Backbone as JSON, one array per atom type, in Angstrom:
{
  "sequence": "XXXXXXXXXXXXXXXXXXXXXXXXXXXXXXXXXXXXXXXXXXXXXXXXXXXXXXXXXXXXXXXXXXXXXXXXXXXXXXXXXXXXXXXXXXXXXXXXXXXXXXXXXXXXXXXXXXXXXXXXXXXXXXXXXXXXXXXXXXXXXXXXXXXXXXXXXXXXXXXXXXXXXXXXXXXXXXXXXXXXXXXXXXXXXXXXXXXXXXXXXXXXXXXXXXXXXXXXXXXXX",
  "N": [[0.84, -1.2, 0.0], [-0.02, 2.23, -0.32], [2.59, 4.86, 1.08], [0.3, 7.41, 2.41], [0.53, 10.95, 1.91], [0.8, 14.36, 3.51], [1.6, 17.5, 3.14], [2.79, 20.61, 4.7], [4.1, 23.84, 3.38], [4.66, 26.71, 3.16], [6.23, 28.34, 1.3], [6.33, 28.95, -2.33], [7.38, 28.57, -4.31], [9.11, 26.39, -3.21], [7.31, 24.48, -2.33], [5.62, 23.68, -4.64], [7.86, 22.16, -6.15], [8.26, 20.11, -4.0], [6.2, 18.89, -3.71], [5.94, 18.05, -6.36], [8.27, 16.1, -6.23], [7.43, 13.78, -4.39], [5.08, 12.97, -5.73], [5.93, 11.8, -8.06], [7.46, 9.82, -6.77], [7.68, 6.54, -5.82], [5.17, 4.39, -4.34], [4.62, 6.4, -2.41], [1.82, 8.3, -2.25], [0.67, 11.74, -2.41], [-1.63, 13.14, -0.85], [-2.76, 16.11, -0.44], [-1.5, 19.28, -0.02], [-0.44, 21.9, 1.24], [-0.37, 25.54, 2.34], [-0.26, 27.3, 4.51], [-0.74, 26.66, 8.64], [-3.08, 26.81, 9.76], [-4.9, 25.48, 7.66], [-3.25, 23.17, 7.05], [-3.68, 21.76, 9.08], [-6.31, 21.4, 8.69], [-6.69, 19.73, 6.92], [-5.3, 17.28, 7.45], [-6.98, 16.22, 9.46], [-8.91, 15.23, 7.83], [-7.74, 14.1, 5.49], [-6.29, 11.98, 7.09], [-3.44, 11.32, 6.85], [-0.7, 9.36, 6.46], [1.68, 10.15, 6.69], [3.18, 13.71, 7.67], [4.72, 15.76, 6.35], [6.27, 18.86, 6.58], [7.38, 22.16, 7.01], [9.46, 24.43, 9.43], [8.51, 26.81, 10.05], [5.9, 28.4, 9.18], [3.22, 30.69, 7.76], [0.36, 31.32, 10.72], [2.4, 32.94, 12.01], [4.98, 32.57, 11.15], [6.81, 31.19, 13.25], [7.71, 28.9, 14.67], [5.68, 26.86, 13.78], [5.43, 24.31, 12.69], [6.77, 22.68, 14.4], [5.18, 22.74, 16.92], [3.02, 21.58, 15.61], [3.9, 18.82, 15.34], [3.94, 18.06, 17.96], [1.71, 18.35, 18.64], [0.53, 16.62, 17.46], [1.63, 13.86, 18.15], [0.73, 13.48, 20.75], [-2.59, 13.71, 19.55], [-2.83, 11.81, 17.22], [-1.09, 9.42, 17.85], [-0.25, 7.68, 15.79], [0.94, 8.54, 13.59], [3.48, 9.6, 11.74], [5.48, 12.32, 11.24], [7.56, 14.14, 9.08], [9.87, 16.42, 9.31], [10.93, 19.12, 7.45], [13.24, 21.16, 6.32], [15.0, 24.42, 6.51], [16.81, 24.71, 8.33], [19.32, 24.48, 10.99], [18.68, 24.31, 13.55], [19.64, 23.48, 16.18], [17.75, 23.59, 18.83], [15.3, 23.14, 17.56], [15.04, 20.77, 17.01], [15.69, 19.11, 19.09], [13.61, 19.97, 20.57], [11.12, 18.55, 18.69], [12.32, 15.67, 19.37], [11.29, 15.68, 21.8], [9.67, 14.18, 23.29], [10.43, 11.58, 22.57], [11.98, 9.72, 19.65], [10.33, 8.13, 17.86], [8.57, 7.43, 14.67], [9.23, 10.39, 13.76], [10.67, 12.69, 11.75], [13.63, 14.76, 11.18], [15.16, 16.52, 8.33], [17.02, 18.45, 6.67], [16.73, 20.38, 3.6], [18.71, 21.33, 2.27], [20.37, 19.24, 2.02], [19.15, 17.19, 1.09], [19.46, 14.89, -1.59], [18.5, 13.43, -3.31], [15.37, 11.9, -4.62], [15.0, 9.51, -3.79], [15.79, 9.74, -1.19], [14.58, 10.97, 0.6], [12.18, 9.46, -0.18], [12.62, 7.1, 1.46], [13.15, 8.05, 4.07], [10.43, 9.12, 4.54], [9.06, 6.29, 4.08], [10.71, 5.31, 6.29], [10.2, 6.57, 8.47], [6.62, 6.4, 8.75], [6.89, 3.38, 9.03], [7.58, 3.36, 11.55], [9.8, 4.34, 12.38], [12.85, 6.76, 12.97], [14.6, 9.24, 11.2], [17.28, 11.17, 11.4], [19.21, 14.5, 9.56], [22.74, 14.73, 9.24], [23.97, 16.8, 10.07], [22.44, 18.1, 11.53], [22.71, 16.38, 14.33], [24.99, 16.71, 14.36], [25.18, 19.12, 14.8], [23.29, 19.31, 17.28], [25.21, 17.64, 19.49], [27.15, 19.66, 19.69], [26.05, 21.43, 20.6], [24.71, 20.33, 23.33], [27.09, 19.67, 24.24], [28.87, 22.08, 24.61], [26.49, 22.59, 27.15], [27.23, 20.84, 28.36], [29.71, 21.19, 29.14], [29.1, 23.71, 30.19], [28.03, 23.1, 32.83], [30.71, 22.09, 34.2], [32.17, 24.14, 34.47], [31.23, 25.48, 37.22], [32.15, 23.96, 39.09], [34.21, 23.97, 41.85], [37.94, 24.47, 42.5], [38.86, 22.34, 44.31], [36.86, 20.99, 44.01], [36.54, 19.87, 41.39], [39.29, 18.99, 40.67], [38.29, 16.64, 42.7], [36.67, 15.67, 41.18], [38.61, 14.68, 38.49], [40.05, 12.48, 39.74], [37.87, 10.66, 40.15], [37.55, 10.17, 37.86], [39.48, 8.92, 37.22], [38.8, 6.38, 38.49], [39.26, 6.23, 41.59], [38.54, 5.42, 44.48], [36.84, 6.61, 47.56], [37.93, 6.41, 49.74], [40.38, 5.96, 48.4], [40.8, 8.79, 47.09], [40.53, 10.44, 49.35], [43.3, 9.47, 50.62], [45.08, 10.58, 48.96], [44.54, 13.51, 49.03], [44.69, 14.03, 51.21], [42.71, 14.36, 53.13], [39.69, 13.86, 55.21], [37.81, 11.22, 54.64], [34.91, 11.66, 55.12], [35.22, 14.22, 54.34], [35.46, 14.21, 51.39], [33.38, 12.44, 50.38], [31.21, 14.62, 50.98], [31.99, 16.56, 49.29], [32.06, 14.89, 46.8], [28.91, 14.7, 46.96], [28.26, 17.51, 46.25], [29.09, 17.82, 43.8], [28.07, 16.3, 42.53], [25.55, 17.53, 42.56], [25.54, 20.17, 41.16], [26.11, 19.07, 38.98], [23.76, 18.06, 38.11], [23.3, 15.68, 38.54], [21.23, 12.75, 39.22], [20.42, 10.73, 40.42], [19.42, 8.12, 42.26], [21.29, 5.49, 42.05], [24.88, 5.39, 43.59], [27.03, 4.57, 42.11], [26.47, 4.96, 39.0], [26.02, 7.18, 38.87], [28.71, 8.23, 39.29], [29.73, 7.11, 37.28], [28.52, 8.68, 35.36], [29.72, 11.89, 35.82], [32.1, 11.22, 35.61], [32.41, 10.28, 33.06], [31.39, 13.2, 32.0], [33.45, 14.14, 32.97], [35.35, 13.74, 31.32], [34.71, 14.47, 28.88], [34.39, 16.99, 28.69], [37.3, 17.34, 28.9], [38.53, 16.93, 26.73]],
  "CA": [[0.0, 0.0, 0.0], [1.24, 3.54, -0.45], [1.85, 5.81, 2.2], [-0.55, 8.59, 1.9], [1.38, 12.19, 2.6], [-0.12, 15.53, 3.84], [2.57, 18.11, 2.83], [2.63, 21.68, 4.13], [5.46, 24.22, 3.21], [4.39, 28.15, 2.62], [6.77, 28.74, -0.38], [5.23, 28.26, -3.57], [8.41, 27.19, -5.26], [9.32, 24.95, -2.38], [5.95, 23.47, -2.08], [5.89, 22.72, -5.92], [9.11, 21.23, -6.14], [8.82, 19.13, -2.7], [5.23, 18.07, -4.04], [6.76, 17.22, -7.46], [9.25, 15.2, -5.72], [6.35, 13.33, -3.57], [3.99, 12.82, -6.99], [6.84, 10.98, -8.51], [8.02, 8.69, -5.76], [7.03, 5.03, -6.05], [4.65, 3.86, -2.9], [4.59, 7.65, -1.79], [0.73, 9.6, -2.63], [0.26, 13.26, -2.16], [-3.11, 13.57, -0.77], [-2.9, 17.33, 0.33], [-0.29, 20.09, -0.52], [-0.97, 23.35, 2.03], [0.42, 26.52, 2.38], [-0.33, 27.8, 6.21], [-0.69, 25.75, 9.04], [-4.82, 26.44, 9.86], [-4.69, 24.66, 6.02], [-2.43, 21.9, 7.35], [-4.71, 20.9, 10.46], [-7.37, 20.91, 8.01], [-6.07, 18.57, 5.68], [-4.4, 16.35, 8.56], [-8.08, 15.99, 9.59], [-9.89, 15.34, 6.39], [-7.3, 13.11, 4.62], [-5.65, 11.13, 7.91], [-2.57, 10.87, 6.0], [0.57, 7.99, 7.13], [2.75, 10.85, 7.22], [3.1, 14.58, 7.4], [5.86, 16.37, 5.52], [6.21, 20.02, 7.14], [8.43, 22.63, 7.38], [9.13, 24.73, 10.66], [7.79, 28.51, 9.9], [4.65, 28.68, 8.29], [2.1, 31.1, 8.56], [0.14, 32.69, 10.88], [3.19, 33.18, 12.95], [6.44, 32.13, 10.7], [7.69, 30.9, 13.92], [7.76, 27.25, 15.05], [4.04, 26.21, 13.73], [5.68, 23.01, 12.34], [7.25, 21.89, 15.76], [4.09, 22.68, 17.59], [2.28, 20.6, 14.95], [4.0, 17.45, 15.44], [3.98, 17.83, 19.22], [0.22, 17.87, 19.06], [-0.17, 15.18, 16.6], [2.09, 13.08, 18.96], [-1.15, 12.96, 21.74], [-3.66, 13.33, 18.84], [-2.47, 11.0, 16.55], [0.1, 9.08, 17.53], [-0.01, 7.03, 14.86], [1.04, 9.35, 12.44], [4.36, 10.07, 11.54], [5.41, 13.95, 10.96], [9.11, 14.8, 8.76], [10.28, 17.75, 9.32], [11.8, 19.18, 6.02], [13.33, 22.74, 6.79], [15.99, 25.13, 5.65], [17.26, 25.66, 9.98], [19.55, 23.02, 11.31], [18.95, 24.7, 14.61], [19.33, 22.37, 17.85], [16.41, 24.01, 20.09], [14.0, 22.47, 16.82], [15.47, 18.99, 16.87], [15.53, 18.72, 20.39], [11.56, 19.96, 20.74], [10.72, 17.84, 17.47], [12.33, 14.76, 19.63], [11.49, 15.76, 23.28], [8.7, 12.82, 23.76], [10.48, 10.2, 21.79], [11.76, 9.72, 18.59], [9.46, 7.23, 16.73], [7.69, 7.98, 13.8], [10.12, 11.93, 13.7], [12.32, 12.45, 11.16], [14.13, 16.06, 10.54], [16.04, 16.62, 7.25], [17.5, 19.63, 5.77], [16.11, 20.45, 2.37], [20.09, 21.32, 1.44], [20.99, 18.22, 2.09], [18.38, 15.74, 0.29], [20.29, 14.59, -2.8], [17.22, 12.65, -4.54], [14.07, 11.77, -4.31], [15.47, 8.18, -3.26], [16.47, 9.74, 0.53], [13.17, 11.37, 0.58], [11.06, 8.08, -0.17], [12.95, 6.24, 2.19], [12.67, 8.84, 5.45], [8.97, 8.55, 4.44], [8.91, 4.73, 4.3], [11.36, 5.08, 7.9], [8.84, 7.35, 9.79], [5.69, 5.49, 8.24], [7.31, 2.1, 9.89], [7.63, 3.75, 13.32], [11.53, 4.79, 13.14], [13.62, 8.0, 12.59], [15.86, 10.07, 10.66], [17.73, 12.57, 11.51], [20.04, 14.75, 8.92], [23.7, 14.35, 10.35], [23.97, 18.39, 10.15], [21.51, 18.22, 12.77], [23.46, 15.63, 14.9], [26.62, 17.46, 14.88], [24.46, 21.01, 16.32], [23.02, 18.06, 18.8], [25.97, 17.34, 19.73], [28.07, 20.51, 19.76], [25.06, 22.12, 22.17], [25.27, 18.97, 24.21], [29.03, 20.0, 24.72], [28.36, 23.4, 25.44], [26.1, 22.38, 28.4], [28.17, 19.98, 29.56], [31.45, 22.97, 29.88], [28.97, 25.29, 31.5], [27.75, 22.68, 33.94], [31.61, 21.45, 34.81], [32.67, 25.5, 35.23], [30.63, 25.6, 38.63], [32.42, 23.43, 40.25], [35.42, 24.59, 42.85], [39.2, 23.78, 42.21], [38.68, 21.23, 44.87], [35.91, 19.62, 43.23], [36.87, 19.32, 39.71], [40.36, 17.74, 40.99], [38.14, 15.04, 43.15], [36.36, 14.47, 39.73], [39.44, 13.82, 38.06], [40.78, 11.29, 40.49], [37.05, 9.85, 40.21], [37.68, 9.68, 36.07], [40.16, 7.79, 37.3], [37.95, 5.32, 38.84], [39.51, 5.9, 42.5], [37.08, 4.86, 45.56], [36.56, 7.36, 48.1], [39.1, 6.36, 50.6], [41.86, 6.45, 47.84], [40.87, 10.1, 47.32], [40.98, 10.54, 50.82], [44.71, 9.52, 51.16], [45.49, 11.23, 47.67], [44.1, 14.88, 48.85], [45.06, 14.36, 52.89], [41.55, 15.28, 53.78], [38.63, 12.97, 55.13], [36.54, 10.47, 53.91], [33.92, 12.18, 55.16], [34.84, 15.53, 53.16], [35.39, 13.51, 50.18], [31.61, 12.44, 49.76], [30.74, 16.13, 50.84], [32.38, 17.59, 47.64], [31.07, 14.51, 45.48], [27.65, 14.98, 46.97], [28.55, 18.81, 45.85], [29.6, 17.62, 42.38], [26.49, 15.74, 41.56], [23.97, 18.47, 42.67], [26.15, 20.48, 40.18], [26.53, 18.1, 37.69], [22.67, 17.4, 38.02], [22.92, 13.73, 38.76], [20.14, 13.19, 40.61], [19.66, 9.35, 40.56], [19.77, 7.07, 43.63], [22.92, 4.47, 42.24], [26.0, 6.14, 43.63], [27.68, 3.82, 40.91], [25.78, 5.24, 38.24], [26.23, 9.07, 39.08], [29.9, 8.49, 39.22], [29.89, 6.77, 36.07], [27.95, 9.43, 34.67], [30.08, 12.01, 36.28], [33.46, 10.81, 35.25], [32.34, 10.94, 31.61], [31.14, 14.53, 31.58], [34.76, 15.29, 32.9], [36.59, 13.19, 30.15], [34.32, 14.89, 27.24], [35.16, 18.28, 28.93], [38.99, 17.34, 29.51], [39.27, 15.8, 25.59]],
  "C": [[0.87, 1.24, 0.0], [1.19, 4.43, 0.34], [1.58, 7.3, 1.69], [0.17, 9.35, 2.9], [0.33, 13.22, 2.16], [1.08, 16.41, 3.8], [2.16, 19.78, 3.37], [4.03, 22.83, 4.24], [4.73, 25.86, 2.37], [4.89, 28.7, 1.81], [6.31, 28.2, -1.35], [6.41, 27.96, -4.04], [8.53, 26.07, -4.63], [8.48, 24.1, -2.95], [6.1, 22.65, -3.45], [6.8, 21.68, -6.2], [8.91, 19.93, -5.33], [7.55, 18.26, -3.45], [5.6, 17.51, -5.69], [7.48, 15.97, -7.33], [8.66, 13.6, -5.29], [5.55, 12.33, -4.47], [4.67, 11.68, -7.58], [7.44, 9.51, -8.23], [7.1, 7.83, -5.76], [6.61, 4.9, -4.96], [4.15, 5.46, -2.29], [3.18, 8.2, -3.0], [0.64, 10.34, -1.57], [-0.86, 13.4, -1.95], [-3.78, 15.23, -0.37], [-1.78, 18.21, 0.26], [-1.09, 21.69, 0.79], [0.05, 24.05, 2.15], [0.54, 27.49, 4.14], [-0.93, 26.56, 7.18], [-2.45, 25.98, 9.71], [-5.03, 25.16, 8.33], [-4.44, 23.34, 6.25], [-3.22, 21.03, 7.94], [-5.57, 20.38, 9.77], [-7.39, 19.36, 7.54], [-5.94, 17.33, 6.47], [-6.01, 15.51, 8.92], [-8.81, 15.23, 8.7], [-9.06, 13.98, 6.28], [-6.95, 11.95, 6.29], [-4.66, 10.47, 7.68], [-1.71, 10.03, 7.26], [1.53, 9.39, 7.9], [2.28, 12.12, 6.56], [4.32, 14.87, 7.22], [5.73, 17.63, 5.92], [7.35, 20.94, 7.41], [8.46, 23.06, 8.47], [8.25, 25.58, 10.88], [6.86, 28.01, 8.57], [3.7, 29.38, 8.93], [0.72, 30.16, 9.22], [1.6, 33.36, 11.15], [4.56, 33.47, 12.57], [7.39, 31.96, 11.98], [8.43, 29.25, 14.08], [6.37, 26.25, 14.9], [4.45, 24.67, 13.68], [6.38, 21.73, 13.34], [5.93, 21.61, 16.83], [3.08, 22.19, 17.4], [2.84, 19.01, 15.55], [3.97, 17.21, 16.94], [2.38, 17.47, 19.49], [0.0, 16.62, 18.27], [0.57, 13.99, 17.55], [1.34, 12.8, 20.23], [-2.34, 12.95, 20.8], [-3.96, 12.37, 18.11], [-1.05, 10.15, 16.18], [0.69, 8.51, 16.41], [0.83, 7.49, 13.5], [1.91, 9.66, 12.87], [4.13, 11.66, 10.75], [7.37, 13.93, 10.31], [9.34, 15.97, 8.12], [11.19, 18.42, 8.3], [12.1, 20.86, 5.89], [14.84, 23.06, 6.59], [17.03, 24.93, 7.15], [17.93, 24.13, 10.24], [19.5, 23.39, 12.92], [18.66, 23.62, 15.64], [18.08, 22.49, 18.52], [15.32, 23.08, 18.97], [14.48, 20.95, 17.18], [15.04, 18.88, 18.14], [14.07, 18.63, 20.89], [11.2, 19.21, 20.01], [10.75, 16.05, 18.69], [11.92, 14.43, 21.21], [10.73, 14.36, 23.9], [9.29, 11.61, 23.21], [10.87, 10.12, 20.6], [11.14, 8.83, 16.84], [8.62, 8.24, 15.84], [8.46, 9.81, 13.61], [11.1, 11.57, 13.1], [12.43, 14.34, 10.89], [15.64, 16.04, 9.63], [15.49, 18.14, 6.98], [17.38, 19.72, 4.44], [17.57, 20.67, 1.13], [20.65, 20.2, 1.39], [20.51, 16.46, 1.68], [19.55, 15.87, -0.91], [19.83, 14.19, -3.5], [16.85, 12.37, -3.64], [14.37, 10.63, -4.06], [15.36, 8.42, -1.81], [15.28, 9.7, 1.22], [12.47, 10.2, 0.93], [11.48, 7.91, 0.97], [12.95, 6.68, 3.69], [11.2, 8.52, 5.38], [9.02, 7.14, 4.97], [9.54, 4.5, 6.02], [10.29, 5.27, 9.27], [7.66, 6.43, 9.77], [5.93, 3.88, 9.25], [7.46, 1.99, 11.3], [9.32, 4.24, 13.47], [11.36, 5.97, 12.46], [14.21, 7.72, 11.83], [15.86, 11.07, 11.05], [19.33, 13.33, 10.78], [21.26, 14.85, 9.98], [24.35, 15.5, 10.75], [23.35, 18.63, 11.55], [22.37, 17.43, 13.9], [24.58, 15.97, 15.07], [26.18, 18.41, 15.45], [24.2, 20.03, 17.37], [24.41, 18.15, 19.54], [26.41, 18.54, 20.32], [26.83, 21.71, 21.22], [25.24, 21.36, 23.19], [26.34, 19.45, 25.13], [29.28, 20.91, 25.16], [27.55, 23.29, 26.77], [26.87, 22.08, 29.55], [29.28, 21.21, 30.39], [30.53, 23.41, 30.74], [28.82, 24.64, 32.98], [29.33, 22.56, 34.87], [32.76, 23.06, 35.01], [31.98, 25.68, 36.6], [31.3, 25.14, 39.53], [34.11, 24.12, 40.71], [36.26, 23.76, 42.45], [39.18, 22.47, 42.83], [37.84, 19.72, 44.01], [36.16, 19.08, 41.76], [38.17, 18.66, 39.89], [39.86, 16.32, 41.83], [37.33, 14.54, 41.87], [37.19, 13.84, 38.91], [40.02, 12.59, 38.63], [39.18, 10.41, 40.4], [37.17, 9.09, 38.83], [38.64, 8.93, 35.98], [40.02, 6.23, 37.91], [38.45, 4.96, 40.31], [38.69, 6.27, 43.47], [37.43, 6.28, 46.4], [37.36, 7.5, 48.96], [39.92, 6.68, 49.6], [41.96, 7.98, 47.56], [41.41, 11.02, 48.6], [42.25, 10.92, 50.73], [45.4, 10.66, 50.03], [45.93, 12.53, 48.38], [44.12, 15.52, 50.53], [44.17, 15.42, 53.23], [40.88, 13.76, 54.68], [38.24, 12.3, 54.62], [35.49, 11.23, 53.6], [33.88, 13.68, 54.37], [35.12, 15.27, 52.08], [34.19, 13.44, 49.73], [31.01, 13.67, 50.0], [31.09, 16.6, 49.38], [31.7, 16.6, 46.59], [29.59, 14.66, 45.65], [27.25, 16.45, 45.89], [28.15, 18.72, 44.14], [28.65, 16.87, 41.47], [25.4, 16.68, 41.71], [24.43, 19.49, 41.17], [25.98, 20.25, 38.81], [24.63, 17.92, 37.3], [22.3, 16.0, 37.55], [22.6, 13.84, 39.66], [19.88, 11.5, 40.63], [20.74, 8.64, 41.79], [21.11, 6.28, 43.59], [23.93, 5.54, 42.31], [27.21, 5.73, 41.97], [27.46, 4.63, 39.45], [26.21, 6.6, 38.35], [27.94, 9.07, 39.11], [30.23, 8.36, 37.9], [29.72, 7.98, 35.05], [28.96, 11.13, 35.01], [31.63, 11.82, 35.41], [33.43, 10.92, 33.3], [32.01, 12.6, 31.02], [32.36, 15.2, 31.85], [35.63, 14.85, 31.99], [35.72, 14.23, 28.85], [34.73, 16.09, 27.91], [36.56, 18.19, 28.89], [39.55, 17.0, 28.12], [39.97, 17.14, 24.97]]
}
């Protein structure tokens, strides 16, 4: 069967083109082409397409209609895949696009399709219940990611960022101890410190160190 697409994209060249693209593709019907996102809902409604094809900005707003679409269709209709097909490789969209989950969400960059082959096949991905995500996007992921991490691991005191290194070294609490000719007991004070910090908040001490000891090796690389 072919999955039926609901397309909307407020440039009239775009739109043509992307729905050209769509028309063409084997297994892939166009049941709905829109230009603003009251239009879109419509359509979404009416047809009950497999998948929606959407960019981010579309009127009323040209802000984020197309993020705030798939967030609602993700409690309205879960069923229904939404790929996000937009000029912005900006992190804050990806991240909202994937905040609940990323089944059935795919976001690609419209510079970075190459044929109507990639196209189909994000369709056919989402449609099946999985992702894509362009790898443009995955390097901003990333590189924000990394930025967090630094700002989180600037907070902490000379003290504390030297007992995280001796933790990235995987040494117990006593060996710190003897290391830093303090306490035990002011040892787990500063890592208690270093996880409120760090915002590791989960119960396994194991686990928060683990977690912990990697945010100071990707800061330290």
């Amino acid at each position: 069967m072919s999955i039926r697409v609901v397309l909307g994209e407020d440039s009239f060249l775009a739109r043509e083109a992307i729905a050209g693209v769509l028309e063409r593709a084997e297994g892939i019907e166009l049941v709905a082409d829109c230009s603003d996102l009251e239009s879109l809902r419509a359509a979404i409604e009416e047809e009950r397409p497999d998948v929606v094809v959407t960019d981010i900005r579309m009127p009323p707003d040209h802000s984020d209609e197309g993020i705030r679409l798939a967030a609602d269709l993700r409690s309205e209709h879960p069923e229904m895949g939404v790929v996000v097909l937009s000029q912005y490789s900006e992190p804050i969209y990806a991240s909202l696009l994937f905040e609940e989950g990323s089944e059935r969400r795919a976001y690609l960059l419209k510079e970075s399709l190459r044929d109507q082959a990639e196209l189909s096949r994000a369709l056919q991905t989402v449609a099946g219940g999985g992702s894509v995500v362009d790898p443009l996007v995955v390097e901003r992921l990333v590189e924000a990611s990394r930025r967090r991490e630094d700002a989180r691991l600037d907070t902490l005191t000379p003290r504390e960022f030297e007992i995280l290194g001796l933790i990235a070294q995987g040494r117990s609490n006593a060996a710190i101890a003897e290391e830093l000719f303090v306490t035990k007991r002011a040892v787990e004070r500063h890592i208690n410190s270093i996880f409120a910090k760090l915002d590791l908040r989960e119960a396994d001490d194991v686990s928060r160190r683990v977690k912990a000891a990697l945010l100071y090796l990707a800061g330290d690389a």
